[in-house]
Structures are given as C-alpha cells and as structure tokens.
mmCIF file of C-alpha atoms and ligand atoms in Angstrom:
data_model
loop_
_atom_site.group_PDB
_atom_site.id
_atom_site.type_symbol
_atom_site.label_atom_id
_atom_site.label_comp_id
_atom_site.label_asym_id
_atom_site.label_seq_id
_atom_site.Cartn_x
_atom_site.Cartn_y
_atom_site.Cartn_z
ATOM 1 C CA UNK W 1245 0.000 0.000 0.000
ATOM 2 C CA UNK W 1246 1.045 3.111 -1.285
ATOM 3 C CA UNK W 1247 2.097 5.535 2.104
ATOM 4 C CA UNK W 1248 1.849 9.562 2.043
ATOM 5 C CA UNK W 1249 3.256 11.006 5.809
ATOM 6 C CA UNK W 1250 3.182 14.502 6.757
ATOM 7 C CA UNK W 1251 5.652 15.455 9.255
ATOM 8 C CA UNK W 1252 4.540 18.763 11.061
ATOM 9 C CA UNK W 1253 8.025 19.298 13.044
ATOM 10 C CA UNK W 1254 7.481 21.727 15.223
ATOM 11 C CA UNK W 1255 5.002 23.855 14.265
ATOM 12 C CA UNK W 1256 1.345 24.468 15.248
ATOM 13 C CA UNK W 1257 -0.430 24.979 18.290
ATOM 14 C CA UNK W 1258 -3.435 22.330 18.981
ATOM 15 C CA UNK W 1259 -6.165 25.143 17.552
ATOM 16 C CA UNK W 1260 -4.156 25.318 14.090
ATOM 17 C CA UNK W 1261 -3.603 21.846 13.969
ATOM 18 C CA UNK W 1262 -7.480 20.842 14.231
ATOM 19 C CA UNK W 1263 -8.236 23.718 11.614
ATOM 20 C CA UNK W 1264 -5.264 22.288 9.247
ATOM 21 C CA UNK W 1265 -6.786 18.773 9.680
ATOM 22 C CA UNK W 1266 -10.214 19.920 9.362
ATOM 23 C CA UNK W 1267 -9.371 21.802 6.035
ATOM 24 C CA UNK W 1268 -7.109 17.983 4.950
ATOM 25 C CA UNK W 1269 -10.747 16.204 5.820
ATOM 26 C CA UNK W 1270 -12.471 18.201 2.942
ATOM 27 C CA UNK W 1271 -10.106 17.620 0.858
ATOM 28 C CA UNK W 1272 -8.434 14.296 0.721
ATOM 29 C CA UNK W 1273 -10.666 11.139 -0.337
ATOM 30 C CA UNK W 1274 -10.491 8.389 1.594
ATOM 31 C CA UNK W 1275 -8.842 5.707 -1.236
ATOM 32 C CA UNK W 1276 -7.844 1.958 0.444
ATOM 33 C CA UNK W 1277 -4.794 1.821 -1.809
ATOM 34 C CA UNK W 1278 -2.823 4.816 -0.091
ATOM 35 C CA UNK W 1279 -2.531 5.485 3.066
ATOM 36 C CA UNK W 1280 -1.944 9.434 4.661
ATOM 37 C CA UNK W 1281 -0.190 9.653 8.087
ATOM 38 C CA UNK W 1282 -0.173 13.132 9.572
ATOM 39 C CA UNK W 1283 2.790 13.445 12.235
ATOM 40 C CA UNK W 1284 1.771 16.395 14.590
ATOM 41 C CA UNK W 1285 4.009 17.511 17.664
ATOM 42 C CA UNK W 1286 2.901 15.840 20.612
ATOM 43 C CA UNK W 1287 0.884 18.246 22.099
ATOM 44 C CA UNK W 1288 -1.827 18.026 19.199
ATOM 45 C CA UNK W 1289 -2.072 14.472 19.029
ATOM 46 C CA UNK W 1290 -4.490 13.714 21.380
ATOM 47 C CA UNK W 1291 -6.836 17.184 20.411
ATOM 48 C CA UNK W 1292 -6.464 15.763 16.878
ATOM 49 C CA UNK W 1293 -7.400 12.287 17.293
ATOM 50 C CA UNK W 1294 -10.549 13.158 19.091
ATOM 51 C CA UNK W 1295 -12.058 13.892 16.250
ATOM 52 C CA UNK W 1296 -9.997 12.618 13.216
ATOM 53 C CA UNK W 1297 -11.613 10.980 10.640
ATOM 54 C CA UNK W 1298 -9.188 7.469 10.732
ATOM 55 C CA UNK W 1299 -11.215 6.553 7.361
ATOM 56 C CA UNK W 1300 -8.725 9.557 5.449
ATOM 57 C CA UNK W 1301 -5.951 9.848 7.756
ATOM 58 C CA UNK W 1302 -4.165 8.106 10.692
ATOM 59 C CA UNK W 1303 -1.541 9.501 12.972
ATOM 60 C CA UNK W 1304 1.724 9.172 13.832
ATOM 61 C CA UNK W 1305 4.076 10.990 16.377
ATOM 62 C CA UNK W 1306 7.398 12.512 15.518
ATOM 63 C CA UNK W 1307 9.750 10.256 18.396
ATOM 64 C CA UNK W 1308 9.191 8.306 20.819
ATOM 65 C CA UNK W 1309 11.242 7.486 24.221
ATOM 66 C CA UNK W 1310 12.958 4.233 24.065
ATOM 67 C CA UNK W 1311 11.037 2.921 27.588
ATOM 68 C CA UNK W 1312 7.510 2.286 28.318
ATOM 69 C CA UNK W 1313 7.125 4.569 31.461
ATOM 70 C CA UNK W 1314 9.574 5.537 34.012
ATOM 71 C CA UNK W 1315 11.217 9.655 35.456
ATOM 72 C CA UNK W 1316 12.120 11.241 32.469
ATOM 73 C CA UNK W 1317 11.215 14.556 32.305
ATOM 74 C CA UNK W 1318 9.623 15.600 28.948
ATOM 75 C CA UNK W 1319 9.520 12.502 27.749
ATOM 76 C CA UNK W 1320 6.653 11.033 25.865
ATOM 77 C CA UNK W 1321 6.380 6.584 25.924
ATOM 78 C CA UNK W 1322 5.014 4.882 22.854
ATOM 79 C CA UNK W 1323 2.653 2.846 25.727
ATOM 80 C CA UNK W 1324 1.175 6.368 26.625
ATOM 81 C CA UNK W 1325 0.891 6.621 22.653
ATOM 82 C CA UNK W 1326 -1.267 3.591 22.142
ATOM 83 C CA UNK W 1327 -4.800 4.283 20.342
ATOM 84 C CA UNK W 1328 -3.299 7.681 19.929
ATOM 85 C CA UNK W 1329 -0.644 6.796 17.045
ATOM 86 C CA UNK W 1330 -0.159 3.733 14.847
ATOM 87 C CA UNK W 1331 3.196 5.286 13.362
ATOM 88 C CA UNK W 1332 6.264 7.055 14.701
ATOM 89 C CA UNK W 1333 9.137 8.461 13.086
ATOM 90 C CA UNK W 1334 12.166 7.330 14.534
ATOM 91 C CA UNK W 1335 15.984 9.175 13.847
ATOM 92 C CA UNK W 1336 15.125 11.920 11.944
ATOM 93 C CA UNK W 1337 18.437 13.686 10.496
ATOM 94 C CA UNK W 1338 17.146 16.757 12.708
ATOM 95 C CA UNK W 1339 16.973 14.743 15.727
ATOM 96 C CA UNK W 1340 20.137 12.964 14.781
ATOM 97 C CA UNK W 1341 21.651 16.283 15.022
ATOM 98 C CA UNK W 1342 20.793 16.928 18.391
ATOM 99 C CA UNK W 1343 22.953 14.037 19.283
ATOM 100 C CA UNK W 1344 20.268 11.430 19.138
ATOM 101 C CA UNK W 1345 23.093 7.946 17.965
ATOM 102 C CA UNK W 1346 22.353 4.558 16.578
ATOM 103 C CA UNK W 1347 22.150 2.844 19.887
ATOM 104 C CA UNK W 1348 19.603 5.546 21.215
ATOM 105 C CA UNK W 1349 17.481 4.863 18.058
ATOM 106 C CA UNK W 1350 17.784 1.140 17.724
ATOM 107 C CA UNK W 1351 16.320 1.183 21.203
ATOM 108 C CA UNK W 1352 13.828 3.441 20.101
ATOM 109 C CA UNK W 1353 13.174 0.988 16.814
ATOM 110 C CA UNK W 1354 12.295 -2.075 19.474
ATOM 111 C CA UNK W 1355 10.515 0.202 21.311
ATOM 112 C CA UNK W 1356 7.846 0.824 18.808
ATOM 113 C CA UNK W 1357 7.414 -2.743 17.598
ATOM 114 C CA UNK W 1358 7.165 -3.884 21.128
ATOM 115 C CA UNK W 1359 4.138 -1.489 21.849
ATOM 116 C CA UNK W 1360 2.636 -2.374 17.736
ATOM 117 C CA UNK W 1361 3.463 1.018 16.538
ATOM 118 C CA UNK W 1362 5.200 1.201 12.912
ATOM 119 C CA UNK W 1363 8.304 2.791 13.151
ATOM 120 C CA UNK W 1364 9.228 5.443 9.916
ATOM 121 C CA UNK W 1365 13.104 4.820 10.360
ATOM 122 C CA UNK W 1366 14.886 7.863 8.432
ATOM 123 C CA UNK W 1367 18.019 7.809 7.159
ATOM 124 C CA UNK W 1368 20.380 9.603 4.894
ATOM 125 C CA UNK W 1369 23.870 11.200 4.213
ATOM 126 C CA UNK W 1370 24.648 14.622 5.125
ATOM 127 C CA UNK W 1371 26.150 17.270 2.135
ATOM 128 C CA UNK W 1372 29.457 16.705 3.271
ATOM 129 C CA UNK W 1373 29.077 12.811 3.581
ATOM 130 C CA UNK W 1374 28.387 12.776 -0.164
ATOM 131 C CA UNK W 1375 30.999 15.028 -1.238
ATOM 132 C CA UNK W 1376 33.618 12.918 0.620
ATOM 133 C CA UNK W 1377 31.389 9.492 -1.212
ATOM 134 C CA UNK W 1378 30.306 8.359 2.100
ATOM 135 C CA UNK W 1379 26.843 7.905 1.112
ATOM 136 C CA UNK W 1380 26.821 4.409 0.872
ATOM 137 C CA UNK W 1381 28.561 3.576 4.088
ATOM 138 C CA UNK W 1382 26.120 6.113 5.894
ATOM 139 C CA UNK W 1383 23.265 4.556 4.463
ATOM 140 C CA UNK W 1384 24.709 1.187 5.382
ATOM 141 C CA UNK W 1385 26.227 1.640 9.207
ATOM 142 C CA UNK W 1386 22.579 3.638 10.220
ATOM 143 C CA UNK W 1387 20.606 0.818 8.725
ATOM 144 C CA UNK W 1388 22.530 -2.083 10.548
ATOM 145 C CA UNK W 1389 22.643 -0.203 13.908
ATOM 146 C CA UNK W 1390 19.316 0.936 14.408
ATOM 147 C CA UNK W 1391 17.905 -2.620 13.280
ATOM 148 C CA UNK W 1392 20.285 -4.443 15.460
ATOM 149 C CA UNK W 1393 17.574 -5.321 18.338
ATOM 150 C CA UNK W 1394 15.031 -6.315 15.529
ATOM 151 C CA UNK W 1395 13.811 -9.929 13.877
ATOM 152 C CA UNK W 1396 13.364 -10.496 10.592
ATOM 153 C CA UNK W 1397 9.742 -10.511 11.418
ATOM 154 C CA UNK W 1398 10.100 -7.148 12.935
ATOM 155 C CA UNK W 1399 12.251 -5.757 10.004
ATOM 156 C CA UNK W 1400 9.305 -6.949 7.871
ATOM 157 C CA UNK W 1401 6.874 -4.186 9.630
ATOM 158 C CA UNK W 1402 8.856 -1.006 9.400
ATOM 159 C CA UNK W 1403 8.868 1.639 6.899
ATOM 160 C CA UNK W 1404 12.089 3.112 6.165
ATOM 161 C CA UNK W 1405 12.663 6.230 4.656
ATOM 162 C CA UNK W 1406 15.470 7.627 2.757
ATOM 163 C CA UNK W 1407 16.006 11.539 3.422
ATOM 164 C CA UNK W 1408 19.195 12.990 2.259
ATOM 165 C CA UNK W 1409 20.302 15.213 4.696
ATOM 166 C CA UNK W 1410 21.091 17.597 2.114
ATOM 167 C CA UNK W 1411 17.559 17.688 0.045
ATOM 168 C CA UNK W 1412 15.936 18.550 3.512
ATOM 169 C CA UNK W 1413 13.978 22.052 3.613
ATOM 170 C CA UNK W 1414 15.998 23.787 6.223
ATOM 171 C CA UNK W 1415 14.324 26.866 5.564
ATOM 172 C CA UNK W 1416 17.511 28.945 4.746
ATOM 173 C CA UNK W 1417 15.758 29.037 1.107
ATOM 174 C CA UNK W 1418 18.331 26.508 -0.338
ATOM 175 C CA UNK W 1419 16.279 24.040 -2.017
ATOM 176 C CA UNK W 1420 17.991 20.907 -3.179
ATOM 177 C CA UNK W 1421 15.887 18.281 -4.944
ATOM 178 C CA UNK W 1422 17.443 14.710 -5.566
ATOM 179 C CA UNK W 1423 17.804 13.188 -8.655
ATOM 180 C CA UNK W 1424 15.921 9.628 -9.635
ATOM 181 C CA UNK W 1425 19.340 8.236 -9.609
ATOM 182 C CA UNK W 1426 20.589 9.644 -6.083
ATOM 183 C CA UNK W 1427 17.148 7.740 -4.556
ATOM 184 C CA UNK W 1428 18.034 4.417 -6.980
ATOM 185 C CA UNK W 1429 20.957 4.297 -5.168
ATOM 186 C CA UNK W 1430 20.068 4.864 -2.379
ATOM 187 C CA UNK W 1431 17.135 2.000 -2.534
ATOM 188 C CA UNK W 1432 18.919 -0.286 -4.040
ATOM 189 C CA UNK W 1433 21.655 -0.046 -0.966
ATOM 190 C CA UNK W 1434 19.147 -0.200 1.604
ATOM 191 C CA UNK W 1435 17.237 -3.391 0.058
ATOM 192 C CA UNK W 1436 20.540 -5.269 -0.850
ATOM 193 C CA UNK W 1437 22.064 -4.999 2.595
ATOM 194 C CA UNK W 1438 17.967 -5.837 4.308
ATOM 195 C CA UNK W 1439 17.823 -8.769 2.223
ATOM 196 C CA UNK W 1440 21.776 -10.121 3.252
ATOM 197 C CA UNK W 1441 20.897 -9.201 6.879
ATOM 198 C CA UNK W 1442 17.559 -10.619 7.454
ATOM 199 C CA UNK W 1443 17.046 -12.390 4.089
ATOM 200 C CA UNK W 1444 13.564 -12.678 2.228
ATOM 201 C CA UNK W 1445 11.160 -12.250 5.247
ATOM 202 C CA UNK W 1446 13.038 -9.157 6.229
ATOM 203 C CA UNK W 1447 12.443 -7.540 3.084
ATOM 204 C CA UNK W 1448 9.047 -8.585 2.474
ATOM 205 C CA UNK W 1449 6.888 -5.939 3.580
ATOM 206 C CA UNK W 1450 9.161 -3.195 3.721
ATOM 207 C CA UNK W 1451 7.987 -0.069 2.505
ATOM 208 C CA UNK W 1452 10.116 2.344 1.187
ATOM 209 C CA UNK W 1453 9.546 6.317 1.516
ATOM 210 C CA UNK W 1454 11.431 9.173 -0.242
ATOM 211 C CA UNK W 1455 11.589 12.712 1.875
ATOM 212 C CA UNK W 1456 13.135 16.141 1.039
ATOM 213 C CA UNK W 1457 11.757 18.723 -0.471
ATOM 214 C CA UNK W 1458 8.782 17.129 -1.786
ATOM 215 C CA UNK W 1459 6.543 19.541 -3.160
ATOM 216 C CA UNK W 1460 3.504 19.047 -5.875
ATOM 217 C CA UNK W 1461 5.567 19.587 -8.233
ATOM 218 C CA UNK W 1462 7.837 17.117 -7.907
ATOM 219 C CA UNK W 1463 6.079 14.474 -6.201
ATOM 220 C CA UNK W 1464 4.588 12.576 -8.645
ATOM 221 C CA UNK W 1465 8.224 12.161 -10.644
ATOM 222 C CA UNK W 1466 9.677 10.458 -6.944
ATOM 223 C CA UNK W 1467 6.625 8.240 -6.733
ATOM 224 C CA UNK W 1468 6.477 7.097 -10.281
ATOM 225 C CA UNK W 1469 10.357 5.346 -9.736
ATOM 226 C CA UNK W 1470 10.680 1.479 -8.859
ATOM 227 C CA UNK W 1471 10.520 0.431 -5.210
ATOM 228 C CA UNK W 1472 9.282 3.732 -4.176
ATOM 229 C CA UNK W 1473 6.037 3.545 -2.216
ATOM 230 C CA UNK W 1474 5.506 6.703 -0.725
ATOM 231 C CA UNK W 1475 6.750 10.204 0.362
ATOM 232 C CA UNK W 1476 7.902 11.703 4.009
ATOM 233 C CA UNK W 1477 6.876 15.482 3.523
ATOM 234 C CA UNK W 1478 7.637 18.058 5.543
ATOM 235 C CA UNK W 1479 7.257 21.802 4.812
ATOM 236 C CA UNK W 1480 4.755 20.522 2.278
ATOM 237 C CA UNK W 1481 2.348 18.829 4.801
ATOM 238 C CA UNK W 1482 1.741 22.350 6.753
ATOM 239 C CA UNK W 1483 0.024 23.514 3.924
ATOM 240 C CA UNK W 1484 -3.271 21.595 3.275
ATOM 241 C CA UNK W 1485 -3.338 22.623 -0.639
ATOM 242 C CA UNK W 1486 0.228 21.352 -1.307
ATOM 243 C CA UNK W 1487 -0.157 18.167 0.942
ATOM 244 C CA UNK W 1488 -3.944 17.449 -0.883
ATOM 245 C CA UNK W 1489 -2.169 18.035 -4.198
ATOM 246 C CA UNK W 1490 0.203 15.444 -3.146
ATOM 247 C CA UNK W 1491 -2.127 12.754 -1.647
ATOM 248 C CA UNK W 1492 -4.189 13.082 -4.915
ATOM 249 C CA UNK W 1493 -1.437 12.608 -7.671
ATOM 250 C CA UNK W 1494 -0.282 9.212 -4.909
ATOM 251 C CA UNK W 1495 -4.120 7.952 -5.170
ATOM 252 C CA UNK W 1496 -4.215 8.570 -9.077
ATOM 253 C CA UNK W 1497 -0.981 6.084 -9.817
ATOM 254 C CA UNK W 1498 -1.710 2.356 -10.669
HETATM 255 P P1 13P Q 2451 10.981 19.007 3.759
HETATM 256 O O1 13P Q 2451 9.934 18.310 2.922
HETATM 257 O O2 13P Q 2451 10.502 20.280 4.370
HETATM 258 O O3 13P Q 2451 12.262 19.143 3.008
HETATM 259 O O4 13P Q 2451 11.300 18.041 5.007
HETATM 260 C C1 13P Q 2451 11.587 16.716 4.775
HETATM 261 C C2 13P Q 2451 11.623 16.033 6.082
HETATM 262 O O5 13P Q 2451 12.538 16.239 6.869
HETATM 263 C C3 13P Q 2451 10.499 15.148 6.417
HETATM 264 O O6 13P Q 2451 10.768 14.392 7.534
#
C-alpha cells in the first residue's frame, strides 16, 4: 500500500492543527490503496485524534522514548501513545543532530514494535558525507545499527525512509531536490544490505519512503520510480493545498 506522511516538526499549536486537519478532511478522499499519516508535535495528538476521521488519515508521532514509562522529564512513551498513534518516526536527520546515535534509536526501533506502533526509520547522508562518497557507508552503518535489536519478522513491519540530509527544507531558502538516480541508489543499498541481513522475510513488507523537499511539483516524478512507495513530507504537509495536491497525484498512480 502506497504511504503519504506529513511530518509537522514543530510547528502548530493544537487550535491550528485541528483547523489544518479539518481543512485535509475536505479535501483528501479516503482511497484503500494509499494510506496518509499526519505526524503532529505531541501536544496536538491527542486534540487531533478526538475527532480525526481514521477513514482519510491516521496519525503518527514525531519520536518516541525508548522505555515504556519511568522519570524522564519531557519525555513522551510509545505505551502512553497507544490508540493515539499507529506510526512514529524514529531518527530523523534533525533529531540525529541533536545528538540522538544509533544505539539511542535502535532502542527506540524495538521500542515501537514492542508497543505495535510502525516505526518510519529515516536515514540519509549529510552534504558533506556525499561530497567525501560516504553515502553508501552512511546509508549502510545507520541501517545495521538501528535494526540491530530487531527480527526479521520485525524488520518486515517497518517503513524506512530515505532523506538525504542535504535535500531537507531547512528553511535557509536553499532548495535541493534529488535526482531519480541519487534515490536508486540509495534504494537499491538499503534493500541489498535488508535482504543479506535478514534475508527474504526481512524484506518482504518493507515499505520504502522518499523525503526532502517534496513539493507538488515534484512528487509525482519520486513516486512514479521502482521500489518507491511513498513520500515523508515536511514543509509541504503544513500547507493543506500542497499536501492534498500530493495525496491526490499518490491515489491517481496504478
Ligand atoms: P521538507 O519536505 O521540508 O524538506 O522536510 C523533509 C523532512 O525532513 C520530512 O521528515
């Protein structure tokens, strides 16, 4: 099934965030092909989910701590999450940044599966990674650490999206789109080395996302290539026009 998520970051108080899903709900079609995850900040979640109509779009939450409950201040638990979200994104590049590190996340990765939430695993090479040709090996170390507490079976659940550090929005106005052959690479990396490490089962459900940049302009190019099966959008999602546009070209493809 095709897979369209929005990731808010942080941005929008729990009024704008019912009014931006609101204004989504009029828009989007509910189509059981492709399925639209909206990833608010935690404090909207639960406003949102009140009402949400779970026909057109489900939720997911932007991290999760790597425990079930315990003293950690600010924390949020993907137990206290349950009925709330059905998808979190684990080790974005943003969060990665803040000094969040492969043993953090891959604890974060078992985390989710153990409380049935879908984990959106992000990763992706920084500009400077690629200029030195580290790509590969970023791609390749991220993937094997952050799956290292995880079963075949588990790897089989997970979506795992590529996001090039580099392509990412960072709101400086620098807009980088990747090429068809930068994501083909990086695909075909990340399938390769799931299929060595956890063979046939491990590779079987695995859903593959593109993110950075994605606008409705470029979308439908990214979602058209091979082994692509959905989008992580981010600037994009904020705006329900843009994000609509999106979801529809996903729901038109065979
Ligand atoms: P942009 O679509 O704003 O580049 O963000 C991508 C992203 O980081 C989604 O997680």
């Amino acid at each position: 099934m095709r897979l369209i998520v929005g990731n808010w970051k942080m941005n929008l108080n729990p009024g704008e965030a019912s009014l931006l899903v609101k204004r989504l709900e009029d828009k989007i079609k509910p189509d059981p092909k492709t399925e639209i995850v909206i990833c608010p900040p935690f404090i909207d979640l639960y406003p949102i989910a009140k009402d949400l109509d779970r026909g057109k779009l489900k939720l997911g939450s932007q991290n999760i701590h790597y425990l079930d409950e315990g003293p950690f201040t600010g924390e949020i638990s993907p137990a206290m999450l349950k009925g709330l979200a059905d998808y979190a994104i684990i080790g974005h590049s943003e969060r990665r940044a803040m000094g969040e590190d492969d043993k953090l996340i891959a604890k974060k990765m078992a985390a989710a599966i153990r409380n049935d939430i879908t984990p959106v695993l992000c990763v992706g090479e920084t500009l400077a990674e690629r200029q030195h040709g580290l790509a590969k090996k970023v791609i390749v170390d991220q993937l094997t650490a952050d799956l290292t507490q995880l079963t075949a079976t588990d790897v089989a659940k997970i979506v795992v999206a590529y996001e090039p550090v580099w392509s990412i929005n960072h709101g400086d106005g620098n807009i980088v789109h990747a090429k068809p052959e930068d994501i083909t690479f990086a695909y075909t990396t990340i399938r390769t080395l799931l299929e060595e490490l956890y063979g046939e089962e491990g590779v079987s459900g695995l859903r593959l996302l593109y993110g950075g940049s994605a606008d409705p302009g470029h979308c439908r190019a990214y979602l058209e290539m091979p082994y692509v099966d959905g989008l992580l959008v981010g600037g994009a999602s904020l705006n329900y026009e843009d994000f609509a546009k999106i979801v529809k070209v996903a729901q038109g493809l065979k």
